[in-house]
């Protein structure tokens, strides 16, 4: 039993149950025991690995895509170069290295990083300090500047609520207590039932993530007023099913087993995001593999391979495969762009 498990059991004793979003919020962001406020989760020695840790090529492609769109929009100066959930800083480091030869890009950029983990902030400062980064707590803190933003595997960790269709309507899945253990239970869905499908078959599971909708709406509002381009890269699709999962040491574990000591994520519902942005200019989502191939990742992989041999070459080939192949990250992961009205379609779309 973790320290956070005891806290959650006491809360349930007072409140009766917790929604899945309340449970996820505590597990990920509790000030003392939350996963993202205490852990150092990234990389091969952590609990999960993301695209930037797999290969530098991912960040290089993202950087050149953003820089090209910056040029297409008249190279605004100054502009906000932002990342949501920048982790170790590896992705932004690769973006900045790939764009250093783009005239005026670095000089015009004002770097903003949205991060809550103090350990990761320290890594980001060490990696990116020469670019004078500013840290923000949320997308509501983005400055009133043209915005060129990357959010890679950020929306998947925002808290969701889960609902299950029954013969008589909708129930909400909740976290309850039984014999001193955390268990899943149900309660009536209440007023939110009006947001759910009317004729869903019994057993259908729907996940809602209001926080993700709010994040993309914040971003879109800045871009609509100031110009820019935001790239949203994450795993998911059009919604449906129970996608809540917990990861610890690169293995899936029971989401209720070790609160605060495992990463909790859920698939991003890109259909819901597009609906939340129905009055905005959106491109995609398209599969990550297609996006990266259109940007030229294979040519870049071949160029890098010419300098490698043996085990390093094998690792490099495997990384390219993992990022782009449909059986790996190439199909499950999607990329979506948010643009101003009339904005130039970004390279890759």
Tab-separated table of C-alpha atoms in Angstrom:
chain	number	residue	atom	x	y	z
A	1	UNK	CA	0.000	0.000	0.000
A	2	UNK	CA	1.462	3.355	-1.040
A	3	UNK	CA	1.218	6.530	1.033
A	4	UNK	CA	-1.247	7.894	-1.504
A	5	UNK	CA	-3.428	4.776	-1.242
A	6	UNK	CA	-4.041	5.565	2.434
A	7	UNK	CA	-4.949	9.163	1.590
A	8	UNK	CA	-7.352	8.036	-1.126
A	9	UNK	CA	-9.018	5.509	1.183
A	10	UNK	CA	-9.594	8.245	3.760
A	11	UNK	CA	-11.082	10.519	1.088
A	12	UNK	CA	-13.388	7.751	-0.101
A	13	UNK	CA	-14.391	7.145	3.523
A	14	UNK	CA	-15.580	10.753	3.671
A	15	UNK	CA	-16.990	11.147	0.156
A	16	UNK	CA	-18.175	7.630	-0.696
A	17	UNK	CA	-16.459	7.393	-4.099
A	18	UNK	CA	-14.045	9.289	-6.350
A	19	UNK	CA	-14.525	9.883	-10.058
A	20	UNK	CA	-11.824	8.467	-12.305
A	21	UNK	CA	-10.669	12.021	-13.042
A	22	UNK	CA	-10.395	12.807	-9.313
A	23	UNK	CA	-8.419	9.608	-8.818
A	24	UNK	CA	-6.087	10.379	-11.739
A	25	UNK	CA	-5.558	13.956	-10.569
A	26	UNK	CA	-4.458	12.785	-7.127
A	27	UNK	CA	-2.259	10.016	-8.522
A	28	UNK	CA	-0.480	12.294	-10.972
A	29	UNK	CA	-0.464	15.716	-9.302
A	30	UNK	CA	-0.765	15.291	-5.508
A	31	UNK	CA	1.758	17.848	-4.132
A	32	UNK	CA	3.630	15.283	-2.017
A	33	UNK	CA	2.869	11.895	-3.538
A	34	UNK	CA	1.813	12.591	-7.142
A	35	UNK	CA	3.630	10.760	-9.899
A	36	UNK	CA	4.452	13.890	-11.893
A	37	UNK	CA	5.495	15.921	-8.852
A	38	UNK	CA	7.972	13.423	-7.422
A	39	UNK	CA	9.100	10.909	-10.027
A	40	UNK	CA	11.773	10.999	-12.711
A	41	UNK	CA	9.761	8.865	-15.109
A	42	UNK	CA	11.304	9.289	-18.556
A	43	UNK	CA	13.818	7.252	-20.490
A	44	UNK	CA	14.982	3.673	-20.557
A	45	UNK	CA	15.664	3.710	-16.818
A	46	UNK	CA	12.270	5.206	-15.990
A	47	UNK	CA	8.726	3.971	-16.407
A	48	UNK	CA	8.181	4.863	-20.058
A	49	UNK	CA	10.026	6.145	-23.101
A	50	UNK	CA	8.699	8.730	-25.556
A	51	UNK	CA	9.593	9.496	-29.169
A	52	UNK	CA	12.367	12.037	-28.395
A	53	UNK	CA	14.185	9.440	-26.271
A	54	UNK	CA	13.853	6.894	-29.073
A	55	UNK	CA	15.642	9.031	-31.653
A	56	UNK	CA	16.816	12.588	-32.301
A	57	UNK	CA	15.086	12.360	-35.703
A	58	UNK	CA	11.647	12.925	-34.163
A	59	UNK	CA	12.556	16.313	-32.735
A	60	UNK	CA	14.421	17.286	-35.890
A	61	UNK	CA	11.341	16.666	-38.035
A	62	UNK	CA	9.094	18.557	-35.597
A	63	UNK	CA	11.502	21.484	-35.462
A	64	UNK	CA	11.775	21.843	-39.220
A	65	UNK	CA	7.988	21.590	-39.583
A	66	UNK	CA	7.443	24.420	-37.088
A	67	UNK	CA	10.236	26.537	-38.563
A	68	UNK	CA	8.876	26.160	-42.097
A	69	UNK	CA	5.424	27.209	-40.940
A	70	UNK	CA	6.985	30.163	-39.094
A	71	UNK	CA	8.575	31.233	-42.382
A	72	UNK	CA	5.305	30.647	-44.254
A	73	UNK	CA	3.563	33.019	-41.829
A	74	UNK	CA	6.067	35.804	-42.439
A	75	UNK	CA	8.653	34.954	-39.735
A	76	UNK	CA	6.963	36.927	-36.906
A	77	UNK	CA	9.384	38.517	-34.433
A	78	UNK	CA	9.111	37.943	-31.535
A	79	UNK	CA	7.175	34.695	-31.219
A	80	UNK	CA	6.526	32.147	-28.496
A	81	UNK	CA	8.152	28.744	-29.012
A	82	UNK	CA	6.367	26.507	-26.508
A	83	UNK	CA	6.255	22.904	-25.392
A	84	UNK	CA	3.689	21.267	-23.142
A	85	UNK	CA	5.170	18.603	-20.870
A	86	UNK	CA	8.774	18.901	-22.114
A	87	UNK	CA	10.076	16.046	-19.963
A	88	UNK	CA	13.862	15.910	-19.906
A	89	UNK	CA	14.109	18.705	-22.481
A	90	UNK	CA	15.358	16.305	-25.143
A	91	UNK	CA	12.636	17.131	-27.688
A	92	UNK	CA	13.134	20.896	-27.452
A	93	UNK	CA	16.912	20.455	-27.573
A	94	UNK	CA	16.537	18.527	-30.833
A	95	UNK	CA	14.096	21.135	-32.194
A	96	UNK	CA	16.527	23.951	-31.444
A	97	UNK	CA	19.504	22.106	-32.907
A	98	UNK	CA	17.617	21.360	-36.118
A	99	UNK	CA	16.508	25.005	-36.506
A	100	UNK	CA	19.738	26.800	-35.645
A	101	UNK	CA	20.458	27.488	-39.331
A	102	UNK	CA	16.987	28.955	-40.016
A	103	UNK	CA	17.692	32.705	-40.291
A	104	UNK	CA	16.157	34.643	-37.409
A	105	UNK	CA	14.337	31.683	-35.823
A	106	UNK	CA	16.374	31.479	-32.623
A	107	UNK	CA	16.723	35.232	-32.290
A	108	UNK	CA	12.948	35.703	-32.523
A	109	UNK	CA	11.946	32.774	-30.306
A	110	UNK	CA	10.813	33.281	-26.710
A	111	UNK	CA	10.957	29.827	-25.132
A	112	UNK	CA	8.092	28.805	-22.813
A	113	UNK	CA	7.836	25.385	-21.140
A	114	UNK	CA	4.735	24.044	-19.399
A	115	UNK	CA	5.995	21.732	-16.647
A	116	UNK	CA	5.039	20.826	-13.046
A	117	UNK	CA	7.745	18.284	-12.133
A	118	UNK	CA	10.619	20.001	-10.247
A	119	UNK	CA	13.078	17.232	-11.148
A	120	UNK	CA	12.305	17.620	-14.845
A	121	UNK	CA	12.465	21.421	-14.617
A	122	UNK	CA	16.051	21.036	-13.408
A	123	UNK	CA	16.888	18.826	-16.390
A	124	UNK	CA	15.236	21.291	-18.757
A	125	UNK	CA	17.220	24.184	-17.283
A	126	UNK	CA	20.470	22.265	-17.681
A	127	UNK	CA	19.696	21.441	-21.314
A	128	UNK	CA	18.000	24.635	-22.446
A	129	UNK	CA	19.332	27.336	-20.129
A	130	UNK	CA	21.126	29.233	-22.904
A	131	UNK	CA	17.720	29.943	-24.477
A	132	UNK	CA	16.413	31.608	-21.297
A	133	UNK	CA	13.288	29.464	-20.919
A	134	UNK	CA	10.246	30.663	-18.991
A	135	UNK	CA	8.171	28.067	-17.161
A	136	UNK	CA	4.384	28.274	-17.117
A	137	UNK	CA	1.834	26.297	-15.123
A	138	UNK	CA	-0.837	25.912	-17.803
A	139	UNK	CA	-1.919	26.960	-21.278
A	140	UNK	CA	-3.801	29.905	-19.749
A	141	UNK	CA	-0.349	31.411	-19.061
A	142	UNK	CA	0.778	31.464	-22.712
A	143	UNK	CA	1.910	34.971	-23.716
A	144	UNK	CA	0.096	37.123	-26.273
A	145	UNK	CA	2.569	36.372	-29.068
A	146	UNK	CA	2.481	34.344	-32.288
A	147	UNK	CA	2.559	30.788	-30.964
A	148	UNK	CA	4.498	27.835	-32.382
A	149	UNK	CA	3.873	24.935	-30.032
A	150	UNK	CA	4.501	21.221	-29.678
A	151	UNK	CA	2.568	18.936	-27.316
A	152	UNK	CA	3.955	15.411	-27.532
A	153	UNK	CA	2.317	12.814	-25.281
A	154	UNK	CA	0.817	15.528	-23.113
A	155	UNK	CA	-2.938	15.161	-23.556
A	156	UNK	CA	-2.895	11.415	-22.826
A	157	UNK	CA	-2.064	12.072	-19.152
A	158	UNK	CA	-4.898	14.528	-18.537
A	159	UNK	CA	-7.637	13.141	-16.262
A	160	UNK	CA	-10.625	11.440	-17.869
A	161	UNK	CA	-14.059	10.362	-16.682
A	162	UNK	CA	-15.497	6.998	-17.736
A	163	UNK	CA	-19.132	6.135	-18.413
A	164	UNK	CA	-20.755	2.749	-19.043
A	165	UNK	CA	-24.035	2.303	-20.898
A	166	UNK	CA	-26.730	0.183	-19.196
A	167	UNK	CA	-30.198	-0.909	-20.282
A	168	UNK	CA	-31.634	2.064	-18.358
A	169	UNK	CA	-29.127	4.793	-19.199
A	170	UNK	CA	-25.570	5.611	-18.227
A	171	UNK	CA	-23.497	4.854	-15.127
A	172	UNK	CA	-20.232	6.549	-14.236
A	173	UNK	CA	-17.289	4.331	-13.343
A	174	UNK	CA	-15.771	5.435	-10.032
A	175	UNK	CA	-13.100	4.395	-7.551
A	176	UNK	CA	-14.483	2.975	-4.312
A	177	UNK	CA	-13.173	1.044	-1.314
A	178	UNK	CA	-13.823	-2.552	-0.321
A	179	UNK	CA	-12.131	-4.401	2.550
A	180	UNK	CA	-9.460	-1.734	2.784
A	181	UNK	CA	-8.625	-1.917	-0.937
A	182	UNK	CA	-9.303	0.386	-3.876
A	183	UNK	CA	-11.811	-1.071	-6.337
A	184	UNK	CA	-13.803	0.158	-9.313
A	185	UNK	CA	-17.502	0.777	-8.778
A	186	UNK	CA	-20.409	2.624	-10.404
A	187	UNK	CA	-22.806	5.456	-9.671
A	188	UNK	CA	-25.515	7.177	-11.772
A	189	UNK	CA	-24.021	9.413	-14.448
A	190	UNK	CA	-26.208	12.383	-13.483
A	191	UNK	CA	-26.378	15.563	-15.553
A	192	UNK	CA	-23.427	14.597	-17.782
A	193	UNK	CA	-25.661	11.914	-19.345
A	194	UNK	CA	-26.902	14.588	-21.767
A	195	UNK	CA	-23.397	14.654	-23.317
A	196	UNK	CA	-23.383	10.894	-23.973
A	197	UNK	CA	-24.794	8.933	-26.943
A	198	UNK	CA	-28.528	8.303	-26.700
A	199	UNK	CA	-28.794	4.767	-28.113
A	200	UNK	CA	-25.521	3.105	-27.087
A	201	UNK	CA	-25.599	-0.653	-26.550
A	202	UNK	CA	-25.354	-1.860	-22.958
A	203	UNK	CA	-21.718	-2.241	-21.965
A	204	UNK	CA	-20.461	0.566	-24.211
A	205	UNK	CA	-17.743	2.597	-22.495
A	206	UNK	CA	-17.216	6.277	-23.270
A	207	UNK	CA	-14.383	8.408	-21.905
A	208	UNK	CA	-14.624	12.189	-21.635
A	209	UNK	CA	-11.634	14.480	-21.096
A	210	UNK	CA	-12.798	18.074	-20.535
A	211	UNK	CA	-9.239	19.103	-19.631
A	212	UNK	CA	-7.911	18.123	-23.068
A	213	UNK	CA	-10.668	20.067	-24.787
A	214	UNK	CA	-9.853	23.112	-22.648
A	215	UNK	CA	-6.129	22.888	-23.441
A	216	UNK	CA	-6.599	22.825	-27.221
A	217	UNK	CA	-9.181	25.608	-27.008
A	218	UNK	CA	-6.688	27.775	-25.067
A	219	UNK	CA	-4.049	27.132	-27.721
A	220	UNK	CA	-6.448	27.770	-30.600
A	221	UNK	CA	-7.593	31.061	-29.065
A	222	UNK	CA	-4.012	32.390	-28.926
A	223	UNK	CA	-3.298	31.254	-32.489
A	224	UNK	CA	-6.549	32.771	-33.784
A	225	UNK	CA	-5.583	36.139	-32.301
A	226	UNK	CA	-1.801	36.103	-32.734
A	227	UNK	CA	-1.109	33.558	-35.562
A	228	UNK	CA	1.104	30.484	-35.235
A	229	UNK	CA	0.947	26.709	-35.454
A	230	UNK	CA	0.476	24.005	-32.806
A	231	UNK	CA	1.350	20.341	-33.338
A	232	UNK	CA	-0.462	17.822	-31.131
A	233	UNK	CA	1.232	14.394	-31.180
A	234	UNK	CA	-0.289	11.614	-29.109
A	235	UNK	CA	-1.707	8.125	-29.146
A	236	UNK	CA	-5.402	7.551	-29.643
A	237	UNK	CA	-8.145	7.752	-32.221
A	238	UNK	CA	-11.853	8.441	-32.380
A	239	UNK	CA	-12.737	7.308	-28.850
A	240	UNK	CA	-14.579	4.333	-27.410
A	241	UNK	CA	-13.642	1.603	-24.950
A	242	UNK	CA	-11.752	1.474	-21.676
A	243	UNK	CA	-8.293	2.883	-22.453
A	244	UNK	CA	-7.137	3.797	-18.935
A	245	UNK	CA	-3.769	2.210	-18.251
A	246	UNK	CA	-0.935	2.394	-15.751
A	247	UNK	CA	2.754	1.970	-16.605
A	248	UNK	CA	5.572	1.172	-14.225
A	249	UNK	CA	9.069	0.166	-15.357
A	250	UNK	CA	7.798	-0.121	-18.945
A	251	UNK	CA	5.157	-2.670	-17.905
A	252	UNK	CA	1.393	-2.324	-17.644
A	253	UNK	CA	0.096	-2.669	-14.082
A	254	UNK	CA	-3.312	-2.430	-12.392
A	255	UNK	CA	-4.221	1.301	-12.259
A	256	UNK	CA	-5.398	0.869	-8.652
A	257	UNK	CA	-2.393	-1.105	-7.384
A	258	UNK	CA	0.273	1.578	-6.800
A	259	UNK	CA	-1.259	5.089	-6.768
A	260	UNK	CA	1.384	7.782	-7.163
A	261	UNK	CA	4.040	5.313	-8.266
A	262	UNK	CA	2.841	4.536	-11.797
A	263	UNK	CA	2.020	6.688	-14.802
A	264	UNK	CA	-1.679	6.835	-15.673
A	265	UNK	CA	-2.745	7.590	-19.235
A	266	UNK	CA	-5.690	7.152	-21.586
A	267	UNK	CA	-6.079	7.320	-25.353
A	268	UNK	CA	-6.635	10.797	-26.749
A	269	UNK	CA	-10.049	11.159	-28.386
A	270	UNK	CA	-9.087	13.142	-31.483
A	271	UNK	CA	-12.686	13.193	-32.706
A	272	UNK	CA	-13.687	14.998	-29.502
A	273	UNK	CA	-10.785	17.445	-29.906
A	274	UNK	CA	-11.870	18.262	-33.454
A	275	UNK	CA	-15.401	18.819	-32.220
A	276	UNK	CA	-14.084	21.168	-29.510
A	277	UNK	CA	-12.220	23.036	-32.287
A	278	UNK	CA	-15.027	22.928	-34.853
A	279	UNK	CA	-14.826	26.711	-35.396
A	280	UNK	CA	-11.030	26.674	-35.775
A	281	UNK	CA	-8.638	25.758	-38.604
A	282	UNK	CA	-7.435	22.219	-37.913
A	283	UNK	CA	-5.356	19.802	-40.025
A	284	UNK	CA	-5.466	16.057	-39.371
A	285	UNK	CA	-5.227	14.013	-37.340
A	286	UNK	CA	-3.026	11.808	-39.502
A	287	UNK	CA	-0.875	8.819	-38.491
A	288	UNK	CA	2.504	9.764	-37.034
A	289	UNK	CA	4.303	7.450	-39.445
A	290	UNK	CA	2.749	9.174	-42.461
A	291	UNK	CA	3.547	12.607	-41.030
A	292	UNK	CA	7.205	11.789	-40.363
A	293	UNK	CA	7.701	10.109	-43.743
A	294	UNK	CA	6.294	13.151	-45.557
A	295	UNK	CA	8.726	15.339	-43.632
A	296	UNK	CA	11.654	13.230	-44.835
A	297	UNK	CA	12.554	11.087	-41.848
A	298	UNK	CA	13.732	8.182	-44.024
A	299	UNK	CA	16.218	10.381	-45.881
A	300	UNK	CA	17.441	11.699	-42.539
A	301	UNK	CA	17.716	8.148	-41.191
A	302	UNK	CA	19.806	7.111	-44.193
A	303	UNK	CA	22.115	10.099	-43.755
A	304	UNK	CA	22.680	9.304	-40.090
A	305	UNK	CA	23.122	5.586	-40.821
A	306	UNK	CA	26.142	6.361	-42.976
A	307	UNK	CA	28.056	7.363	-39.844
A	308	UNK	CA	27.107	4.298	-37.818
A	309	UNK	CA	28.060	0.633	-37.634
A	310	UNK	CA	27.432	-2.461	-35.559
A	311	UNK	CA	25.115	-2.188	-32.556
A	312	UNK	CA	24.643	1.579	-32.966
A	313	UNK	CA	23.436	1.073	-36.533
A	314	UNK	CA	21.029	-1.663	-35.446
A	315	UNK	CA	19.638	0.584	-32.698
A	316	UNK	CA	19.227	3.422	-35.199
A	317	UNK	CA	17.345	1.236	-37.686
A	318	UNK	CA	15.094	-0.062	-34.901
A	319	UNK	CA	14.348	3.501	-33.786
A	320	UNK	CA	13.252	4.541	-37.286
A	321	UNK	CA	11.039	1.461	-37.464
A	322	UNK	CA	9.515	2.139	-34.060
A	323	UNK	CA	8.640	5.750	-34.855
A	324	UNK	CA	7.106	5.101	-38.271
A	325	UNK	CA	5.927	1.508	-38.759
A	326	UNK	CA	2.159	0.887	-38.514
A	327	UNK	CA	2.761	-2.014	-36.105
A	328	UNK	CA	4.738	0.255	-33.767
A	329	UNK	CA	4.039	3.979	-33.147
A	330	UNK	CA	3.366	4.828	-36.768
A	331	UNK	CA	-0.387	4.146	-36.769
A	332	UNK	CA	-1.506	4.333	-33.124
A	333	UNK	CA	0.088	7.768	-32.679
A	334	UNK	CA	-1.582	10.668	-34.484
A	335	UNK	CA	-0.574	14.234	-35.319
A	336	UNK	CA	-2.967	17.177	-35.520
A	337	UNK	CA	-2.212	20.825	-36.299
A	338	UNK	CA	-4.016	23.958	-35.109
A	339	UNK	CA	-3.661	27.039	-37.321
A	340	UNK	CA	-5.092	30.537	-37.699
A	341	UNK	CA	-7.921	31.021	-40.183
A	342	UNK	CA	-6.384	30.849	-43.643
A	343	UNK	CA	-3.049	29.635	-42.264
A	344	UNK	CA	-0.708	27.680	-44.524
A	345	UNK	CA	-1.030	23.914	-44.165
A	346	UNK	CA	2.092	22.675	-42.352
A	347	UNK	CA	4.590	20.419	-44.081
A	348	UNK	CA	3.670	16.792	-43.382
A	349	UNK	CA	-0.077	17.301	-43.778
